[in-house]
mmCIF file with all atom_site columns, N, CA and C in Angstrom:
data_model
loop_
_atom_site.group_PDB
_atom_site.id
_atom_site.type_symbol
_atom_site.label_atom_id
_atom_site.label_alt_id
_atom_site.label_comp_id
_atom_site.label_asym_id
_atom_site.label_entity_id
_atom_site.label_seq_id
_atom_site.pdbx_PDB_ins_code
_atom_site.Cartn_x
_atom_site.Cartn_y
_atom_site.Cartn_z
_atom_site.occupancy
_atom_site.B_iso_or_equiv
_atom_site.pdbx_formal_charge
_atom_site.auth_seq_id
_atom_site.auth_comp_id
_atom_site.auth_asym_id
_atom_site.auth_atom_id
_atom_site.pdbx_PDB_model_num
ATOM 1   N N  . MET A 1 1  ? -81.426 121.425 -29.712 1.00 67.00 ? 1  MET A N  1
ATOM 2   C CA . MET A 1 1  ? -81.005 120.383 -30.594 1.00 67.00 ? 1  MET A CA 1
ATOM 3   C C  . MET A 1 1  ? -81.567 119.079 -30.190 1.00 67.00 ? 1  MET A C  1
ATOM 4   N N  . GLY A 1 2  ? -82.034 118.278 -31.029 1.00 83.00 ? 2  GLY A N  1
ATOM 5   C CA . GLY A 1 2  ? -82.593 117.017 -30.726 1.00 83.00 ? 2  GLY A CA 1
ATOM 6   C C  . GLY A 1 2  ? -81.489 115.928 -30.779 1.00 83.00 ? 2  GLY A C  1
ATOM 7   N N  . ALA A 1 3  ? -81.934 114.599 -30.711 1.00 90.00 ? 3  ALA A N  1
ATOM 8   C CA . ALA A 1 3  ? -81.075 113.547 -30.815 1.00 90.00 ? 3  ALA A CA 1
ATOM 9   C C  . ALA A 1 3  ? -80.425 113.330 -32.104 1.00 90.00 ? 3  ALA A C  1
ATOM 10  N N  . ILE A 1 4  ? -79.290 112.785 -32.126 1.00 92.00 ? 4  ILE A N  1
ATOM 11  C CA . ILE A 1 4  ? -78.638 112.341 -33.404 1.00 92.00 ? 4  ILE A CA 1
ATOM 12  C C  . ILE A 1 4  ? -78.511 110.782 -33.482 1.00 92.00 ? 4  ILE A C  1
ATOM 13  N N  . GLU A 1 5  ? -78.877 110.259 -34.668 1.00 92.00 ? 5  GLU A N  1
ATOM 14  C CA . GLU A 1 5  ? -78.792 108.857 -34.793 1.00 92.00 ? 5  GLU A CA 1
ATOM 15  C C  . GLU A 1 5  ? -77.757 108.362 -35.690 1.00 92.00 ? 5  GLU A C  1
ATOM 16  N N  . ARG A 1 6  ? -76.839 107.540 -35.374 1.00 90.00 ? 6  ARG A N  1
ATOM 17  C CA . ARG A 1 6  ? -75.858 107.105 -36.310 1.00 90.00 ? 6  ARG A CA 1
ATOM 18  C C  . ARG A 1 6  ? -75.612 105.540 -36.111 1.00 90.00 ? 6  ARG A C  1
ATOM 19  N N  . SER A 1 7  ? -75.470 104.801 -37.128 1.00 87.00 ? 7  SER A N  1
ATOM 20  C CA . SER A 1 7  ? -75.216 103.359 -37.085 1.00 87.00 ? 7  SER A CA 1
ATOM 21  C C  . SER A 1 7  ? -75.850 102.655 -35.978 1.00 87.00 ? 7  SER A C  1
ATOM 22  N N  . GLY A 1 8  ? -77.115 102.885 -35.677 1.00 91.00 ? 8  GLY A N  1
ATOM 23  C CA . GLY A 1 8  ? -77.844 102.189 -34.718 1.00 91.00 ? 8  GLY A CA 1
ATOM 24  C C  . GLY A 1 8  ? -77.673 102.690 -33.316 1.00 91.00 ? 8  GLY A C  1
ATOM 25  N N  . TYR A 1 9  ? -76.944 103.741 -33.181 1.00 95.00 ? 9  TYR A N  1
ATOM 26  C CA . TYR A 1 9  ? -76.728 104.534 -31.926 1.00 95.00 ? 9  TYR A CA 1
ATOM 27  C C  . TYR A 1 9  ? -77.515 105.772 -31.727 1.00 95.00 ? 9  TYR A C  1
ATOM 28  N N  . ARG A 1 10 ? -77.872 106.079 -30.675 1.00 96.00 ? 10 ARG A N  1
ATOM 29  C CA . ARG A 1 10 ? -78.683 107.397 -30.494 1.00 96.00 ? 10 ARG A CA 1
ATOM 30  C C  . ARG A 1 10 ? -77.903 108.242 -29.508 1.00 96.00 ? 10 ARG A C  1
ATOM 31  N N  . PHE A 1 11 ? -77.562 109.528 -29.905 1.00 97.00 ? 11 PHE A N  1
ATOM 32  C CA . PHE A 1 11 ? -76.932 110.447 -29.065 1.00 97.00 ? 11 PHE A CA 1
ATOM 33  C C  . PHE A 1 11 ? -77.773 111.660 -28.737 1.00 97.00 ? 11 PHE A C  1
ATOM 34  N N  . GLU A 1 12 ? -77.974 111.805 -27.393 1.00 96.00 ? 12 GLU A N  1
ATOM 35  C CA . GLU A 1 12 ? -78.873 112.625 -26.810 1.00 96.00 ? 12 GLU A CA 1
ATOM 36  C C  . GLU A 1 12 ? -78.088 113.754 -26.002 1.00 96.00 ? 12 GLU A C  1
ATOM 37  N N  . PRO A 1 13 ? -77.940 115.012 -26.599 1.00 95.00 ? 13 PRO A N  1
ATOM 38  C CA . PRO A 1 13 ? -77.179 115.985 -25.911 1.00 95.00 ? 13 PRO A CA 1
ATOM 39  C C  . PRO A 1 13 ? -78.033 116.715 -24.860 1.00 95.00 ? 13 PRO A C  1
ATOM 40  N N  . GLU A 1 14 ? -77.474 117.134 -23.813 1.00 94.00 ? 14 GLU A N  1
ATOM 41  C CA . GLU A 1 14 ? -78.043 117.988 -22.782 1.00 94.00 ? 14 GLU A CA 1
ATOM 42  C C  . GLU A 1 14 ? -76.947 118.994 -22.246 1.00 94.00 ? 14 GLU A C  1
ATOM 43  N N  . PHE A 1 15 ? -77.374 120.059 -21.727 1.00 93.00 ? 15 PHE A N  1
ATOM 44  C CA . PHE A 1 15 ? -76.380 121.079 -21.224 1.00 93.00 ? 15 PHE A CA 1
ATOM 45  C C  . PHE A 1 15 ? -76.986 121.958 -20.286 1.00 93.00 ? 15 PHE A C  1
ATOM 46  N N  . SER A 1 16 ? -75.996 122.569 -19.449 1.00 93.00 ? 16 SER A N  1
ATOM 47  C CA . SER A 1 16 ? -76.454 123.508 -18.435 1.00 93.00 ? 16 SER A CA 1
ATOM 48  C C  . SER A 1 16 ? -75.679 124.878 -18.902 1.00 93.00 ? 16 SER A C  1
ATOM 49  N N  . VAL A 1 17 ? -76.649 126.026 -19.199 1.00 91.00 ? 17 VAL A N  1
ATOM 50  C CA . VAL A 1 17 ? -76.030 127.202 -19.531 1.00 91.00 ? 17 VAL A CA 1
ATOM 51  C C  . VAL A 1 17 ? -75.285 127.804 -18.258 1.00 91.00 ? 17 VAL A C  1
ATOM 52  N N  . ILE A 1 18 ? -75.937 127.686 -17.106 1.00 90.00 ? 18 ILE A N  1
ATOM 53  C CA . ILE A 1 18 ? -75.351 128.194 -15.848 1.00 90.00 ? 18 ILE A CA 1
ATOM 54  C C  . ILE A 1 18 ? -73.928 127.627 -15.549 1.00 90.00 ? 18 ILE A C  1
ATOM 55  N N  . GLU A 1 19 ? -73.727 126.297 -15.692 1.00 91.00 ? 19 GLU A N  1
ATOM 56  C CA . GLU A 1 19 ? -72.435 125.745 -15.462 1.00 91.00 ? 19 GLU A CA 1
ATOM 57  C C  . GLU A 1 19 ? -71.641 125.562 -16.691 1.00 91.00 ? 19 GLU A C  1
ATOM 58  N N  . GLN A 1 20 ? -71.971 125.902 -17.849 1.00 95.00 ? 20 GLN A N  1
ATOM 59  C CA . GLN A 1 20 ? -71.350 125.997 -19.146 1.00 95.00 ? 20 GLN A CA 1
ATOM 60  C C  . GLN A 1 20 ? -70.661 124.626 -19.395 1.00 95.00 ? 20 GLN A C  1
ATOM 61  N N  . ASN A 1 21 ? -71.452 123.516 -19.112 1.00 94.00 ? 21 ASN A N  1
ATOM 62  C CA . ASN A 1 21 ? -70.997 122.191 -19.429 1.00 94.00 ? 21 ASN A CA 1
ATOM 63  C C  . ASN A 1 21 ? -72.219 121.464 -19.931 1.00 94.00 ? 21 ASN A C  1
ATOM 64  N N  . GLY A 1 22 ? -71.873 120.239 -20.560 1.00 94.00 ? 22 GLY A N  1
ATOM 65  C CA . GLY A 1 22 ? -72.897 119.377 -21.026 1.00 94.00 ? 22 GLY A CA 1
ATOM 66  C C  . GLY A 1 22 ? -72.410 118.044 -21.241 1.00 94.00 ? 22 GLY A C  1
ATOM 67  N N  . ALA A 1 23 ? -73.313 117.254 -21.752 1.00 96.00 ? 23 ALA A N  1
ATOM 68  C CA . ALA A 1 23 ? -73.098 115.791 -21.943 1.00 96.00 ? 23 ALA A CA 1
ATOM 69  C C  . ALA A 1 23 ? -73.890 115.272 -23.133 1.00 96.00 ? 23 ALA A C  1
ATOM 70  N N  . ILE A 1 24 ? -73.182 114.253 -23.781 1.00 96.00 ? 24 ILE A N  1
ATOM 71  C CA . ILE A 1 24 ? -74.114 113.632 -24.838 1.00 96.00 ? 24 ILE A CA 1
ATOM 72  C C  . ILE A 1 24 ? -74.285 112.066 -24.291 1.00 96.00 ? 24 ILE A C  1
ATOM 73  N N  . HIS A 1 25 ? -75.513 111.746 -24.077 1.00 97.00 ? 25 HIS A N  1
ATOM 74  C CA . HIS A 1 25 ? -75.699 110.471 -23.589 1.00 97.00 ? 25 HIS A CA 1
ATOM 75  C C  . HIS A 1 25 ? -75.775 109.541 -24.864 1.00 97.00 ? 25 HIS A C  1
ATOM 76  N N  . VAL A 1 26 ? -75.070 108.401 -24.814 1.00 97.00 ? 26 VAL A N  1
ATOM 77  C CA . VAL A 1 26 ? -75.063 107.430 -25.851 1.00 97.00 ? 26 VAL A CA 1
ATOM 78  C C  . VAL A 1 26 ? -75.871 106.242 -25.618 1.00 97.00 ? 26 VAL A C  1
ATOM 79  N N  . TYR A 1 27 ? -76.712 105.960 -26.479 1.00 97.00 ? 27 TYR A N  1
ATOM 80  C CA . TYR A 1 27 ? -77.564 104.632 -26.196 1.00 97.00 ? 27 TYR A CA 1
ATOM 81  C C  . TYR A 1 27 ? -77.490 103.780 -27.486 1.00 97.00 ? 27 TYR A C  1
ATOM 82  N N  . HIS A 1 28 ? -77.556 102.470 -27.257 1.00 95.00 ? 28 HIS A N  1
ATOM 83  C CA . HIS A 1 28 ? -77.504 101.492 -28.322 1.00 95.00 ? 28 HIS A CA 1
ATOM 84  C C  . HIS A 1 28 ? -78.596 100.529 -28.102 1.00 95.00 ? 28 HIS A C  1
ATOM 85  N N  . LYS A 1 29 ? -79.529 100.449 -29.044 1.00 92.00 ? 29 LYS A N  1
ATOM 86  C CA . LYS A 1 29 ? -80.802 99.604  -28.888 1.00 92.00 ? 29 LYS A CA 1
ATOM 87  C C  . LYS A 1 29 ? -81.623 99.817  -27.539 1.00 92.00 ? 29 LYS A C  1
ATOM 88  N N  . GLY A 1 30 ? -81.606 101.157 -27.200 1.00 92.00 ? 30 GLY A N  1
ATOM 89  C CA . GLY A 1 30 ? -82.283 101.764 -26.022 1.00 92.00 ? 30 GLY A CA 1
ATOM 90  C C  . GLY A 1 30 ? -81.565 101.544 -24.611 1.00 92.00 ? 30 GLY A C  1
ATOM 91  N N  . GLU A 1 31 ? -80.385 100.981 -24.762 1.00 95.00 ? 31 GLU A N  1
ATOM 92  C CA . GLU A 1 31 ? -79.509 100.823 -23.537 1.00 95.00 ? 31 GLU A CA 1
ATOM 93  C C  . GLU A 1 31 ? -78.565 101.850 -23.491 1.00 95.00 ? 31 GLU A C  1
ATOM 94  N N  . PHE A 1 32 ? -78.340 102.417 -22.305 1.00 97.00 ? 32 PHE A N  1
ATOM 95  C CA . PHE A 1 32 ? -77.360 103.510 -21.976 1.00 97.00 ? 32 PHE A CA 1
ATOM 96  C C  . PHE A 1 32 ? -75.960 102.854 -22.178 1.00 97.00 ? 32 PHE A C  1
ATOM 97  N N  . VAL A 1 33 ? -75.136 103.388 -22.889 1.00 95.00 ? 33 VAL A N  1
ATOM 98  C CA . VAL A 1 33 ? -73.673 102.948 -23.202 1.00 95.00 ? 33 VAL A CA 1
ATOM 99  C C  . VAL A 1 33 ? -72.689 103.939 -22.422 1.00 95.00 ? 33 VAL A C  1
ATOM 100 N N  . GLU A 1 34 ? -72.752 105.013 -22.694 1.00 95.00 ? 34 GLU A N  1
ATOM 101 C CA . GLU A 1 34 ? -71.822 106.003 -21.831 1.00 95.00 ? 34 GLU A CA 1
ATOM 102 C C  . GLU A 1 34 ? -72.213 107.446 -22.080 1.00 95.00 ? 34 GLU A C  1
ATOM 103 N N  . GLU A 1 35 ? -71.534 108.435 -21.514 1.00 96.00 ? 35 GLU A N  1
ATOM 104 C CA . GLU A 1 35 ? -71.673 109.742 -21.444 1.00 96.00 ? 35 GLU A CA 1
ATOM 105 C C  . GLU A 1 35 ? -70.372 110.406 -21.952 1.00 96.00 ? 35 GLU A C  1
ATOM 106 N N  . ILE A 1 36 ? -70.571 111.331 -22.912 1.00 95.00 ? 36 ILE A N  1
ATOM 107 C CA . ILE A 1 36 ? -69.517 112.107 -23.502 1.00 95.00 ? 36 ILE A CA 1
ATOM 108 C C  . ILE A 1 36 ? -69.671 113.587 -22.847 1.00 95.00 ? 36 ILE A C  1
ATOM 109 N N  . LYS A 1 37 ? -68.654 113.977 -22.075 1.00 95.00 ? 37 LYS A N  1
ATOM 110 C CA . LYS A 1 37 ? -68.851 115.278 -21.322 1.00 95.00 ? 37 LYS A CA 1
ATOM 111 C C  . LYS A 1 37 ? -68.046 116.331 -22.234 1.00 95.00 ? 37 LYS A C  1
ATOM 112 N N  . PHE A 1 38 ? -68.610 117.617 -22.152 1.00 94.00 ? 38 PHE A N  1
ATOM 113 C CA . PHE A 1 38 ? -67.990 118.701 -22.832 1.00 94.00 ? 38 PHE A CA 1
ATOM 114 C C  . PHE A 1 38 ? -68.289 119.982 -22.156 1.00 94.00 ? 38 PHE A C  1
ATOM 115 N N  . ASN A 1 39 ? -67.450 121.030 -22.376 1.00 94.00 ? 39 ASN A N  1
ATOM 116 C CA . ASN A 1 39 ? -67.609 122.398 -21.912 1.00 94.00 ? 39 ASN A CA 1
ATOM 117 C C  . ASN A 1 39 ? -67.894 123.278 -23.097 1.00 94.00 ? 39 ASN A C  1
ATOM 118 N N  . PHE A 1 40 ? -68.417 124.417 -22.792 1.00 93.00 ? 40 PHE A N  1
ATOM 119 C CA . PHE A 1 40 ? -68.743 125.394 -23.861 1.00 93.00 ? 40 PHE A CA 1
ATOM 120 C C  . PHE A 1 40 ? -68.712 126.749 -23.256 1.00 93.00 ? 40 PHE A C  1
ATOM 121 N N  . THR A 1 41 ? -68.810 127.826 -24.146 1.00 92.00 ? 41 THR A N  1
ATOM 122 C CA . THR A 1 41 ? -68.888 129.237 -23.692 1.00 92.00 ? 41 THR A CA 1
ATOM 123 C C  . THR A 1 41 ? -69.999 129.820 -24.383 1.00 92.00 ? 41 THR A C  1
ATOM 124 N N  . GLY A 1 42 ? -70.574 130.805 -23.861 1.00 88.00 ? 42 GLY A N  1
ATOM 125 C CA . GLY A 1 42 ? -71.805 131.517 -24.553 1.00 88.00 ? 42 GLY A CA 1
ATOM 126 C C  . GLY A 1 42 ? -73.009 131.011 -23.995 1.00 88.00 ? 42 GLY A C  1
ATOM 127 N N  . LYS A 1 43 ? -74.205 131.388 -24.778 1.00 88.00 ? 43 LYS A N  1
ATOM 128 C CA . LYS A 1 43 ? -75.504 130.902 -24.390 1.00 88.00 ? 43 LYS A CA 1
ATOM 129 C C  . LYS A 1 43 ? -75.848 129.471 -24.569 1.00 88.00 ? 43 LYS A C  1
ATOM 130 N N  . TYR A 1 44 ? -75.318 129.014 -25.605 1.00 87.00 ? 44 TYR A N  1
ATOM 131 C CA . TYR A 1 44 ? -75.576 127.625 -25.987 1.00 87.00 ? 44 TYR A CA 1
ATOM 132 C C  . TYR A 1 44 ? -74.321 126.994 -26.590 1.00 87.00 ? 44 TYR A C  1
ATOM 133 N N  . PRO A 1 45 ? -74.150 125.615 -26.517 1.00 91.00 ? 45 PRO A N  1
ATOM 134 C CA . PRO A 1 45 ? -73.098 125.095 -27.286 1.00 91.00 ? 45 PRO A CA 1
ATOM 135 C C  . PRO A 1 45 ? -73.357 125.064 -28.664 1.00 91.00 ? 45 PRO A C  1
ATOM 136 N N  . LEU A 1 46 ? -72.297 125.037 -29.536 1.00 89.00 ? 46 LEU A N  1
ATOM 137 C CA . LEU A 1 46 ? -72.458 125.101 -30.968 1.00 89.00 ? 46 LEU A CA 1
ATOM 138 C C  . LEU A 1 46 ? -72.921 123.737 -31.405 1.00 89.00 ? 46 LEU A C  1
ATOM 139 N N  . VAL A 1 47 ? -73.882 123.712 -32.343 1.00 89.00 ? 47 VAL A N  1
ATOM 140 C CA . VAL A 1 47 ? -74.279 122.489 -32.906 1.00 89.00 ? 47 VAL A CA 1
ATOM 141 C C  . VAL A 1 47 ? -73.160 121.747 -33.609 1.00 89.00 ? 47 VAL A C  1
ATOM 142 N N  . ASP A 1 48 ? -72.370 122.601 -34.276 1.00 91.00 ? 48 ASP A N  1
ATOM 143 C CA . ASP A 1 48 ? -71.310 121.885 -34.954 1.00 91.00 ? 48 ASP A CA 1
ATOM 144 C C  . ASP A 1 48 ? -70.286 121.111 -34.026 1.00 91.00 ? 48 ASP A C  1
ATOM 145 N N  . LYS A 1 49 ? -70.089 121.773 -32.816 1.00 92.00 ? 49 LYS A N  1
ATOM 146 C CA . LYS A 1 49 ? -69.199 121.193 -31.820 1.00 92.00 ? 49 LYS A CA 1
ATOM 147 C C  . LYS A 1 49 ? -69.756 119.788 -31.358 1.00 92.00 ? 49 LYS A C  1
ATOM 148 N N  . ILE A 1 50 ? -71.135 119.737 -31.133 1.00 93.00 ? 50 ILE A N  1
ATOM 149 C CA . ILE A 1 50 ? -71.687 118.504 -30.780 1.00 93.00 ? 50 ILE A CA 1
ATOM 150 C C  . ILE A 1 50 ? -71.709 117.451 -31.811 1.00 93.00 ? 50 ILE A C  1
ATOM 151 N N  . GLU A 1 51 ? -71.911 117.788 -33.050 1.00 94.00 ? 51 GLU A N  1
ATOM 152 C CA . GLU A 1 51 ? -71.794 116.993 -34.261 1.00 94.00 ? 51 GLU A CA 1
ATOM 153 C C  . GLU A 1 51 ? -70.408 116.452 -34.332 1.00 94.00 ? 51 GLU A C  1
ATOM 154 N N  . GLU A 1 52 ? -69.472 117.348 -34.132 1.00 94.00 ? 52 GLU A N  1
ATOM 155 C CA . GLU A 1 52 ? -67.990 116.926 -34.130 1.00 94.00 ? 52 GLU A CA 1
ATOM 156 C C  . GLU A 1 52 ? -67.748 115.815 -33.034 1.00 94.00 ? 52 GLU A C  1
ATOM 157 N N  . LEU A 1 53 ? -68.238 115.959 -31.927 1.00 94.00 ? 53 LEU A N  1
ATOM 158 C CA . LEU A 1 53 ? -68.002 115.061 -30.861 1.00 94.00 ? 53 LEU A CA 1
ATOM 159 C C  . LEU A 1 53 ? -68.686 113.687 -31.180 1.00 94.00 ? 53 LEU A C  1
ATOM 160 N N  . VAL A 1 54 ? -69.758 113.758 -31.751 1.00 95.00 ? 54 VAL A N  1
ATOM 161 C CA . VAL A 1 54 ? -70.482 112.541 -32.178 1.00 95.00 ? 54 VAL A CA 1
ATOM 162 C C  . VAL A 1 54 ? -69.581 111.895 -33.302 1.00 95.00 ? 54 VAL A C  1
ATOM 163 N N  . ASP A 1 55 ? -69.182 112.610 -34.251 1.00 94.00 ? 55 ASP A N  1
ATOM 164 C CA . ASP A 1 55 ? -68.395 112.148 -35.354 1.00 94.00 ? 55 ASP A CA 1
ATOM 165 C C  . ASP A 1 55 ? -67.071 111.285 -34.796 1.00 94.00 ? 55 ASP A C  1
ATOM 166 N N  . GLU A 1 56 ? -66.408 112.004 -33.869 1.00 94.00 ? 56 GLU A N  1
ATOM 167 C CA . GLU A 1 56 ? -65.221 111.542 -33.275 1.00 94.00 ? 56 GLU A CA 1
ATOM 168 C C  . GLU A 1 56 ? -65.417 110.173 -32.573 1.00 94.00 ? 56 GLU A C  1
ATOM 169 N N  . TYR A 1 57 ? -66.527 110.243 -31.765 1.00 94.00 ? 57 TYR A N  1
ATOM 170 C CA . TYR A 1 57 ? -66.960 109.018 -31.063 1.00 94.00 ? 57 TYR A CA 1
ATOM 171 C C  . TYR A 1 57 ? -67.203 107.893 -32.118 1.00 94.00 ? 57 TYR A C  1
ATOM 172 N N  . CYS A 1 58 ? -67.743 108.102 -33.151 1.00 93.00 ? 58 CYS A N  1
ATOM 173 C CA . CYS A 1 58 ? -68.134 107.081 -34.265 1.00 93.00 ? 58 CYS A CA 1
ATOM 174 C C  . CYS A 1 58 ? -66.805 106.670 -34.829 1.00 93.00 ? 58 CYS A C  1
ATOM 175 N N  . GLN A 1 59 ? -65.985 107.535 -35.157 1.00 94.00 ? 59 GLN A N  1
ATOM 176 C CA . GLN A 1 59 ? -64.635 107.183 -35.829 1.00 94.00 ? 59 GLN A CA 1
ATOM 177 C C  . GLN A 1 59 ? -63.799 106.347 -34.942 1.00 94.00 ? 59 GLN A C  1
ATOM 178 N N  . GLU A 1 60 ? -63.706 106.689 -33.608 1.00 91.00 ? 60 GLU A N  1
ATOM 179 C CA . GLU A 1 60 ? -62.830 105.929 -32.557 1.00 91.00 ? 60 GLU A CA 1
ATOM 180 C C  . GLU A 1 60 ? -63.362 104.604 -32.485 1.00 91.00 ? 60 GLU A C  1
ATOM 181 N N  . ARG A 1 61 ? -64.712 104.349 -32.638 1.00 89.00 ? 61 ARG A N  1
ATOM 182 C CA . ARG A 1 61 ? -65.190 103.024 -32.426 1.00 89.00 ? 61 ARG A CA 1
ATOM 183 C C  . ARG A 1 61 ? -65.644 102.321 -33.573 1.00 89.00 ? 61 ARG A C  1
ATOM 184 N N  . GLY A 1 62 ? -65.239 102.836 -34.783 1.00 86.00 ? 62 GLY A N  1
ATOM 185 C CA . GLY A 1 62 ? -65.497 102.257 -36.080 1.00 86.00 ? 62 GLY A CA 1
ATOM 186 C C  . GLY A 1 62 ? -66.961 102.039 -36.349 1.00 86.00 ? 62 GLY A C  1
ATOM 187 N N  . LEU A 1 63 ? -67.750 102.967 -35.985 1.00 87.00 ? 63 LEU A N  1
ATOM 188 C CA . LEU A 1 63 ? -69.326 102.989 -36.133 1.00 87.00 ? 63 LEU A CA 1
ATOM 189 C C  . LEU A 1 63 ? -69.695 103.516 -37.493 1.00 87.00 ? 63 LEU A C  1
#
């Protein structure tokens, strides 16, 4: 999965299959803002789960 762009923010997911965890790095105008950590099961995190985390982040911050 590639980066997601919303409201001038860029969300770049990365994950470790071995450790079963991941993070979404949040950038605004090229500057790192914060990291959203998550866990998953299986071979890969579900795309819907990543999009849900991004949607929740945007809602909480009014983006």
